Amino acid sequence: MFRNQYDSDVTVWSPQGRLHQVEYAVEAMKQGSATVGIKSETHAVIVALKRAQNELCSHQKKIYEIDTHSGVSIAGLLSDGRILARFLQTECSSWRWDYKLPIPMKKLAEAMQLKLQANTQYYGRRPFGVGLLVAGYDKDGAHIIQTDPSAEVVSMLGTSIGSRSQSARTYLERHVDEFEKSTPEQLIVHALLALRDTLPAEENLSAQNTSIGIVGKDMPFKIIEDELVQTHLDQVATHPRNITAPGSGAAPAAGRQSPAPGGAGAPEPMQQ
Amino acid sequence: MSNFTGITATMNPLAEMAQFKQNMREVAASPEWRTSKLIERQRWNPYSMEGGSTAAISGDNFAIVASDTRMTQNDINILTRDAEKIHVLNDSIILSTSGFYGDVIQLRKVLQSRLHKYRFDYRADMSADLCAELLSRNLYYRRFFPYYTGAMLAGIDENGKGAVFSYDPIGCIERLGYSASGAAEPMIIPFLDCQIGHVTVAEDYEKPPLTIERAISLMKDAFRGAAEREISTGDKIHLVIAEAGKPIVQKFLPLRED
C-alpha cells in the first residue's frame, strides 16, 4: 500500500473521502489466517485455520465460545480479537443477568458495531486490526455475522475472511444453494472444503491446524479441536482437491517439495 | 424507692409491706434504664421466609441433593407446589438453597454469572471445590445485609469424589458428608446423624456402606418424615443425583400435600 499525507490519524479524511487508517486496518485483517463460516436453516458452523509460527510453537486458538448459543472465530491481530471476544462475552453475560435469557444475535451485532465504530472516530484510538465471524442460534434461527475493522457488521449466509479467503468465497458462491437444507455434518464438510481451498498446494488440513465450532437448534455451541477433528477431515479427504496454482500453470501438487534455497545462478529443474 | 431508709421501729409492718409493693409496681412499669427510644414499633422486614427444606448426602463417587417444592407464606398459605430450590449450575455443581426466596434467586444468578465468566476465561467448567470457595466469599460480601438462605453446594470434586459443602447465611463453609437446611433441618439432621454418621450406635455395630441406593432411600424417608410434622415441607421431593462420570439426573417424587 502507498503512504500518503492523510493516513497519520484515523480522524483525518483524505480528499477522496477515505479514512486510510481504517483501510490499513482492514489490510491487517487480510494478513491473518483464514476462517470460514456457513449457516443452514438450523445450524451455524465456523472453521478456522490455526497458524503455528514454527514447529516449536503451539497452534494459536482462534475460536472462542462466548455463550451457550454463540461463538466467534477471529482473523487478523489475535490479541485485538481476544479483547473483542471478551467484550462479546460480557455483553452476553450482562444480558443474561438482566433478562435470564441468551442475547438475541441482532443485539449482539449492534453492540459490536458501536464498539468498533468508536475506534474509527476518536482521536488517539486505532481501529481493531481483526475481523470476526460470529456464529449464533436464537429464536430467529441460525446466524453468521461478519465484522470488519471498519465497523461494518453484516449478516451472511456464508463467508470467509483472512488470507487467501477469496478461494473459499468462490467455493461458497458455487455451493450456496446447498447450505440451507444441509445437515450439520454436511455443513461442516462444506466449510472444511472451503477452508481447504485457501491453503497453498503443499499444505493440507490436519487435526493440529484446524478447529471447528458449531451451534444450532438443540445444540449448544461446542468447539471441536485436535483428535476429534479427524473424523470430519476423513470425510473431507473423500472429496478430491481441485488445485489451481494462480498464474503459473497447473502443476501437480502431490509430493512436491518447495524449491531448495540458495541455488547458484539459474534455478535448477524441480527434480528432487 | 429513694424514700426507703431501712427498718425503723416506728413503722407498722403492714404499711411497710404496702409501701414495698407500691415501689415494686412502679419499678416494673417504668424502670430507670428504659428510655422512650426502646419502645417497639412495627418495621418493614426486608426478609420473609418462604419455608421448605433441603438436604444433601455425599458418597465415594456420588452426591445427591433433595428438596421439597412447596413455597409458603407465614408458614400456612401455600403460594406454589412447584418451587425450584435446587439449581444445577453445571455438570458437576448443584446449588440448593432454602429460606428467603428472593435471596435464593439472587444467589443463583450471581453464581451463574461467575461460572459463565469462568467458562469463557478458562475454556472449561468450574470445579466444585473452586465454586465452594467462591460461594463462601460471595456470601461474606453481603456481611452487612446477608443472603437469608441456608445454602448448600454439592457435586463431584476434582478427584471424582462426592462433596457436600454447607454454609451459614454469611459464608462460613464446612465440607461434610451430609447436611440439611431449611424448616425441617432439626428433623432431618438427627435422622441422618443416626443413619449415616452412626453417632447414636455402638462402636461394634455393623455399619452398612453408603451406596447410592441407600442414600436415595434415606433421603426419601427423611423427607417423608419431615413432611408429616413440618407444615411448610411437602408436595414433591425434587431429587438431583450426580455421579462421577455420568450426567446429572433429576427426579420428582410425590410427597404429602397437606
XYZ file of C-alpha atoms in Angstrom:
530
model
C 0.000 0.000 0.000
C 1.189 3.509 -0.680
C 1.848 6.045 2.033
C 0.337 9.489 1.791
C -0.120 12.576 3.917
C -3.670 11.779 5.013
C -3.051 8.499 6.753
C -1.426 9.510 10.049
C -4.586 9.648 12.160
C -7.880 7.885 11.956
C -9.566 11.254 12.331
C -8.164 12.599 9.066
C -10.150 12.307 5.866
C -8.358 12.112 2.531
C -9.533 14.380 -0.310
C -11.040 11.295 -1.949
C -13.259 10.819 1.088
C -11.392 7.824 2.574
C -10.087 7.032 6.008
C -6.747 5.437 5.280
C -6.100 4.159 8.785
C -9.292 2.162 8.636
C -8.302 0.726 5.272
C -4.890 -0.213 6.595
C -6.600 -1.970 9.492
C -8.602 -3.999 7.001
C -5.290 -4.996 5.427
C -4.154 -6.298 8.815
C -7.234 -8.461 8.907
C -6.373 -9.841 5.489
C -2.978 -10.984 6.777
C -4.497 -13.310 9.344
C -5.020 -16.982 8.584
C -8.332 -17.869 7.034
C -11.600 -18.700 8.669
C -14.901 -19.730 7.079
C -18.469 -19.526 8.369
C -21.649 -21.010 6.901
C -25.189 -21.348 8.133
C -28.117 -23.584 7.333
C -31.707 -23.245 8.443
C -30.916 -24.785 11.816
C -27.167 -24.639 12.402
C -24.189 -22.329 12.004
C -20.641 -23.569 11.582
C -17.307 -21.740 11.753
C -13.981 -23.314 10.921
C -10.552 -21.779 11.321
C -7.012 -22.469 10.273
C -4.722 -22.237 13.250
C -1.291 -20.931 12.449
C 1.912 -22.054 14.151
C 4.949 -19.882 13.535
C 7.318 -22.810 13.638
C 7.366 -26.410 14.783
C 8.162 -25.477 18.361
C 5.062 -23.301 18.739
C 1.594 -24.442 19.587
C -1.142 -23.504 17.173
C -2.927 -20.317 18.176
C -6.513 -20.741 19.244
C -8.921 -18.838 17.024
C -12.388 -19.962 18.046
C -13.955 -18.828 21.313
C -17.202 -19.813 22.931
C -18.922 -16.670 24.137
C -22.176 -18.178 25.339
C -24.077 -21.417 25.028
C -25.760 -20.137 21.890
C -22.878 -18.404 20.139
C -19.185 -18.468 19.373
C -16.705 -16.397 17.451
C -13.766 -17.015 15.146
C -11.018 -14.435 14.635
C -8.777 -13.423 11.744
C -6.088 -10.767 11.975
C -4.414 -9.460 15.116
C -5.416 -12.221 17.508
C -4.750 -10.103 20.596
C -7.236 -7.496 19.406
C -9.573 -10.362 18.646
C -9.384 -11.668 22.174
C -10.377 -8.294 23.581
C -13.381 -8.239 21.285
C -14.278 -11.813 22.213
C -14.170 -10.818 25.880
C -16.373 -7.822 25.122
C -18.897 -10.116 23.428
C -18.793 -12.436 26.389
C -19.524 -9.646 28.870
C -22.404 -8.428 26.689
C -23.868 -11.936 26.710
C -23.338 -12.249 30.449
C -24.926 -8.911 31.216
C -27.945 -9.635 29.061
C -28.404 -12.920 30.897
C -28.132 -11.125 34.236
C -30.869 -8.688 33.305
C -33.213 -10.941 31.338
C -32.236 -14.532 32.249
C -32.191 -15.329 28.518
C -29.458 -15.618 25.882
C -28.871 -12.412 23.995
C -30.501 -12.167 20.548
C -27.816 -12.096 17.835
C -29.181 -8.823 16.482
C -28.476 -7.096 19.762
C -25.011 -8.566 19.909
C -24.299 -7.289 16.394
C -25.452 -3.801 17.366
C -23.228 -3.773 20.422
C -20.254 -4.858 18.266
C -20.949 -2.171 15.725
C -20.917 0.597 18.312
C -17.744 -0.681 19.907
C -15.888 -0.982 16.607
C -17.082 2.333 15.248
C -15.890 4.215 18.308
C -12.319 3.355 17.425
C -12.685 4.840 13.983
C -13.834 8.250 15.070
C -11.973 9.418 18.141
C -8.541 10.932 18.126
C -5.813 8.814 19.624
C -7.522 5.471 19.096
C -6.847 2.927 16.447
C -9.244 0.583 14.720
C -9.149 -3.073 15.831
C -6.991 -4.961 13.340
C -9.176 -8.008 13.301
C -12.217 -9.435 11.570
C -14.667 -11.655 13.406
C -17.105 -14.303 12.319
C -19.781 -14.651 14.971
C -21.903 -17.794 14.789
C -25.114 -17.943 16.777
C -28.525 -19.519 17.125
C -31.513 -17.707 18.565
C -35.259 -17.615 18.022
C -34.767 -16.116 14.570
C -32.706 -19.116 13.532
C -29.026 -19.527 12.743
C -26.741 -16.540 12.132
C -23.304 -15.859 10.763
C -22.246 -12.269 11.330
C -19.097 -10.868 9.807
C -17.347 -7.875 11.314
C -14.611 -5.711 9.943
C -12.193 -3.167 11.423
C -14.173 -0.544 9.528
C -17.119 -1.363 11.802
C -19.135 -2.939 9.034
C -21.193 -5.627 10.714
C -23.086 -7.749 8.209
C -25.185 -10.878 8.393
C -24.083 -13.529 5.920
C -25.244 -16.870 4.574
C -21.648 -17.937 4.172
C -18.366 -16.069 4.173
C -14.662 -16.262 4.668
C -12.065 -13.779 5.911
C -8.311 -13.837 6.241
C -5.506 -14.534 3.811
C -6.404 -16.231 0.518
C -10.033 -16.224 1.570
C -11.168 -15.372 -1.954
C -10.778 -19.034 -2.946
C -13.028 -20.027 -0.068
C -15.611 -17.436 -1.058
C -15.554 -18.789 -4.619
C -16.317 -22.258 -3.292
C -19.124 -20.890 -1.127
C -20.686 -18.974 -4.004
C -20.686 -22.114 -6.105
C -22.462 -24.165 -3.439
C -24.654 -21.546 -1.765
C -27.924 -23.224 -2.722
C -26.997 -26.392 -0.867
C -26.451 -24.810 2.518
C -29.959 -24.070 3.664
C -31.072 -27.678 3.870
C -27.731 -29.192 4.822
C -27.372 -31.341 7.897
C -24.779 -30.217 10.463
C -22.282 -32.824 9.232
C -22.697 -31.709 5.615
C -22.287 -28.101 6.677
C -19.006 -28.918 8.433
C -17.758 -30.730 5.321
C -18.653 -27.735 3.110
C -16.875 -25.359 5.475
C -13.762 -27.530 5.591
C -13.720 -27.869 1.809
C -13.916 -24.095 1.501
C -11.137 -23.732 4.060
C -9.002 -26.259 2.238
C -9.174 -24.118 -0.881
C -7.392 -21.298 0.957
C -4.332 -23.436 1.558
C -1.341 -23.395 -0.741
C -0.748 -26.569 -2.711
C 1.797 -28.186 -0.422
C -0.201 -27.795 2.756
C -3.232 -29.664 3.902
C -5.802 -29.557 6.673
C -4.739 -31.558 9.702
C -6.044 -32.208 13.187
C -3.454 -29.763 14.573
C -4.189 -26.786 12.371
C -7.972 -26.968 12.028
C -10.645 -26.157 14.529
C -14.415 -26.260 14.137
C -17.168 -24.510 16.043
C -20.819 -25.435 15.641
C -24.077 -24.233 17.180
C -27.698 -24.782 16.334
C -31.156 -25.940 17.266
C -30.862 -28.094 20.399
C -27.088 -27.916 20.092
C -25.200 -25.555 22.393
C -22.012 -24.080 20.982
C -19.162 -26.525 21.010
C -15.606 -26.387 19.747
C -14.154 -29.426 18.016
C -10.365 -29.497 18.161
C -7.340 -31.802 17.962
C -8.147 -35.503 17.563
C -11.905 -35.000 17.334
C -11.494 -33.057 14.108
C -10.087 -36.111 12.393
C -13.445 -37.770 11.688
C -14.526 -34.674 9.783
C -11.204 -34.430 7.958
C -11.617 -38.036 6.846
C -14.951 -37.067 5.310
C -13.266 -34.177 3.539
C -10.475 -36.385 2.203
C -13.041 -38.307 0.134
C -13.561 -35.148 -1.954
C -10.704 -34.716 -4.451
C -8.810 -31.483 -4.211
C -9.059 -29.026 -7.042
C -5.730 -27.201 -7.054
C -5.229 -24.312 -9.439
C -1.897 -22.566 -8.940
C -2.729 -18.929 -9.895
C -0.725 -17.615 -12.899
C 1.974 -20.243 -13.165
C 0.095 -23.061 -14.941
C -1.356 -26.144 -13.257
C 1.359 -28.183 -11.585
C 0.688 -31.470 -9.805
C 0.832 -30.915 -6.071
C 1.311 -34.387 -4.703
C 4.750 -34.952 -3.237
C 6.027 -31.531 -4.252
C 8.892 -30.074 -2.262
C 9.476 -26.332 -2.057
C 12.409 -25.077 -4.135
C 15.812 -25.504 -2.467
C 17.070 -22.154 -1.224
C 20.375 -20.548 -2.231
C 20.725 -22.217 -5.626
C 23.640 -20.616 -7.513
C 22.753 -18.972 -10.814
C 19.639 -20.142 -12.669
C 17.208 -22.274 -10.638
C 17.626 -25.978 -11.303
C 14.691 -28.044 -12.616
C 12.486 -29.366 -9.825
C 13.634 -32.929 -9.689
C 14.247 -33.835 -6.097
C -37.752 3.995 96.257
C -35.476 6.765 97.341
C -37.643 7.167 100.383
C -36.633 3.815 101.726
C -34.276 4.387 104.647
C -34.146 0.965 106.270
C -36.057 -0.718 109.036
C -37.411 1.687 111.506
C -39.059 0.560 114.635
C -41.717 3.165 114.371
C -43.227 1.832 111.066
C -46.144 -0.526 111.040
C -45.229 -3.831 109.168
C -48.415 -3.758 107.126
C -47.819 -0.226 105.983
C -44.238 -1.203 105.182
C -45.403 -4.048 103.017
C -47.862 -1.832 101.207
C -45.128 0.694 100.556
C -42.821 -2.019 99.261
C -45.420 -3.379 96.854
C -46.110 0.109 95.588
C -42.419 0.639 94.870
C -42.207 -2.707 93.054
C -45.120 -1.838 90.811
C -43.575 1.487 89.898
C -40.240 -0.051 89.024
C -41.804 -2.785 86.947
C -43.845 -0.282 84.962
C -41.032 2.125 84.144
C -37.522 1.128 85.218
C -34.816 3.744 85.270
C -32.869 2.194 82.455
C -35.712 2.180 79.943
C -35.840 5.223 77.675
C -38.564 6.107 75.208
C -36.387 5.049 72.229
C -36.748 1.404 73.131
C -40.462 1.294 72.624
C -41.131 -1.364 69.987
C -42.771 -0.410 66.741
C -43.702 -2.321 63.652
C -40.973 -2.042 60.998
C -40.859 -3.260 57.421
C -38.912 -6.506 57.354
C -36.719 -6.908 54.271
C -36.809 -10.677 54.639
C -39.608 -13.186 54.579
C -39.336 -16.920 54.952
C -40.858 -18.955 52.177
C -40.350 -22.197 54.046
C -39.277 -25.537 52.719
C -36.243 -27.689 53.357
C -33.339 -29.196 51.506
C -30.797 -31.894 52.277
C -27.692 -33.313 50.639
C -25.671 -36.502 51.038
C -22.265 -37.265 49.547
C -20.660 -40.633 48.996
C -17.498 -42.030 47.463
C -18.361 -41.112 43.905
C -21.777 -39.513 44.076
C -23.678 -36.671 45.667
C -27.444 -36.426 45.947
C -29.449 -33.347 46.788
C -33.141 -33.254 47.617
C -35.601 -30.546 48.452
C -39.313 -30.191 48.773
C -41.114 -27.982 46.254
C -43.524 -26.072 48.458
C -43.407 -22.309 48.841
C -45.423 -20.860 51.710
C -46.204 -17.509 53.212
C -46.376 -17.156 57.007
C -45.942 -20.943 57.101
C -49.593 -21.570 56.361
C -50.515 -20.078 52.986
C -49.240 -22.161 50.081
C -48.006 -19.962 47.221
C -46.924 -22.777 44.925
C -46.364 -26.516 44.943
C -43.650 -26.360 42.256
C -40.982 -24.052 43.602
C -37.451 -24.743 42.445
C -34.945 -24.788 45.285
C -32.231 -26.885 43.666
C -30.286 -25.349 40.803
C -27.902 -27.318 38.641
C -25.158 -24.832 37.798
C -23.038 -27.047 35.573
C -22.124 -30.706 35.067
C -20.549 -31.066 38.472
C -22.070 -28.373 40.703
C -25.504 -28.258 42.323
C -26.681 -25.370 44.471
C -29.524 -25.895 46.899
C -30.984 -23.120 48.982
C -33.892 -22.578 51.302
C -35.187 -19.594 53.182
C -35.918 -16.205 51.725
C -36.794 -16.929 48.100
C -35.695 -13.549 46.780
C -32.190 -14.269 48.003
C -32.415 -17.829 46.656
C -32.943 -16.418 43.165
C -30.276 -13.733 43.515
C -27.643 -16.135 44.829
C -28.233 -18.454 41.905
C -27.924 -15.531 39.457
C -24.666 -14.365 40.999
C -23.112 -17.817 40.859
C -24.315 -18.494 37.338
C -22.823 -15.243 36.151
C -19.447 -16.031 37.732
C -19.488 -19.563 36.298
C -20.287 -18.183 32.862
C -17.338 -15.797 33.008
C -15.076 -18.586 34.266
C -16.071 -20.761 31.328
C -15.019 -18.051 28.899
C -11.779 -17.122 30.670
C -10.525 -20.657 31.207
C -12.347 -22.577 28.460
C -13.551 -25.224 30.916
C -16.236 -25.582 33.537
C -15.504 -24.510 37.096
C -14.987 -27.357 39.533
C -16.984 -27.916 42.719
C -14.095 -27.090 45.076
C -13.481 -23.708 43.453
C -17.160 -22.903 43.384
C -17.434 -23.744 47.076
C -14.866 -21.076 47.971
C -16.470 -18.650 45.549
C -19.848 -19.093 47.202
C -18.352 -18.568 50.642
C -16.825 -15.267 49.511
C -19.966 -14.117 47.787
C -21.976 -14.740 50.931
C -19.486 -12.775 53.014
C -19.518 -9.834 50.584
C -23.028 -9.316 51.893
C -21.959 -9.494 55.521
C -23.992 -6.446 56.463
C -27.144 -7.346 54.589
C -26.952 -11.108 54.330
C -28.479 -13.536 51.901
C -31.058 -15.062 54.182
C -30.604 -18.600 52.951
C -29.197 -21.826 54.237
C -27.142 -22.559 51.166
C -25.579 -25.893 50.323
C -23.353 -26.758 47.433
C -22.993 -30.339 46.288
C -21.215 -32.035 43.464
C -18.322 -34.132 42.320
C -14.930 -32.692 43.188
C -11.801 -32.799 41.054
C -10.824 -36.228 42.385
C -14.137 -37.750 41.426
C -15.419 -37.901 44.998
C -18.803 -36.680 46.139
C -18.759 -33.384 48.015
C -21.279 -31.505 50.123
C -20.480 -28.029 51.417
C -22.721 -26.379 53.957
C -22.863 -22.622 54.640
C -24.375 -20.308 57.173
C -26.007 -17.107 55.866
C -22.731 -15.195 55.896
C -20.478 -17.772 54.335
C -18.970 -19.999 56.988
C -18.040 -23.010 54.877
C -17.799 -26.604 56.016
C -17.344 -29.698 53.931
C -19.444 -32.503 55.312
C -20.682 -35.967 54.465
C -24.293 -34.850 54.702
C -26.227 -31.729 55.573
C -29.699 -30.240 55.644
C -31.105 -26.743 55.787
C -34.442 -25.022 55.998
C -37.526 -25.525 58.088
C -37.103 -29.258 58.636
C -33.373 -29.095 59.320
C -33.803 -30.004 63.018
C -35.731 -33.122 61.985
C -33.581 -34.309 59.088
C -30.125 -33.823 60.579
C -30.623 -36.108 63.605
C -32.038 -38.776 61.304
C -29.006 -38.577 59.019
C -26.685 -38.420 62.036
C -28.076 -41.773 63.079
C -28.196 -43.465 59.686
C -25.077 -42.080 58.019
C -22.966 -40.593 60.773
C -23.775 -43.527 63.078
C -23.388 -41.251 66.094
C -26.049 -42.975 68.120
C -24.881 -46.545 67.691
C -22.238 -48.606 69.391
C -18.671 -48.902 68.086
C -19.061 -52.543 67.111
C -22.316 -52.013 65.237
C -22.283 -53.383 61.678
C -22.364 -50.111 59.746
C -23.901 -50.527 56.298
C -21.889 -48.977 53.456
C -23.286 -45.812 51.959
C -24.268 -46.831 48.450
C -26.192 -44.543 46.181
C -29.328 -46.657 46.561
C -29.150 -46.404 50.350
C -28.577 -42.660 50.148
C -31.608 -42.149 47.905
C -33.742 -44.327 50.140
C -32.627 -42.403 53.249
C -33.374 -39.108 51.549
C -36.903 -40.205 50.689
C -37.510 -41.384 54.234
C -36.100 -38.191 55.694
C -38.426 -36.019 53.647
C -41.445 -38.210 54.198
C -40.837 -37.999 57.911
C -40.304 -34.249 57.796
C -43.437 -33.659 55.742
C -45.526 -35.462 58.382
C -44.832 -32.895 61.049
C -43.333 -29.837 59.409
C -46.069 -27.741 57.883
C -44.055 -25.845 55.289
C -42.480 -29.005 53.820
C -44.386 -31.156 51.372
C -45.880 -31.502 47.871
C -42.974 -33.104 45.987
C -39.412 -34.198 46.526
C -37.078 -32.783 43.903
C -34.193 -35.226 43.795
C -30.977 -34.489 41.915
C -28.369 -37.215 41.572
C -24.799 -36.526 40.476
C -22.487 -39.471 39.871
C -18.874 -39.194 38.788
C -18.646 -39.608 35.041
C -22.386 -39.576 34.406
C -24.780 -36.780 33.503
C -26.852 -35.328 36.314
C -30.269 -36.977 36.764
C -33.291 -35.136 38.168
C -36.446 -36.748 39.528
C -39.667 -35.665 41.153
C -41.323 -37.881 43.748
C -44.672 -37.282 45.379
C -44.998 -36.140 48.973
C -47.906 -35.257 51.215
C -49.827 -32.234 50.053
C -51.311 -31.283 53.405
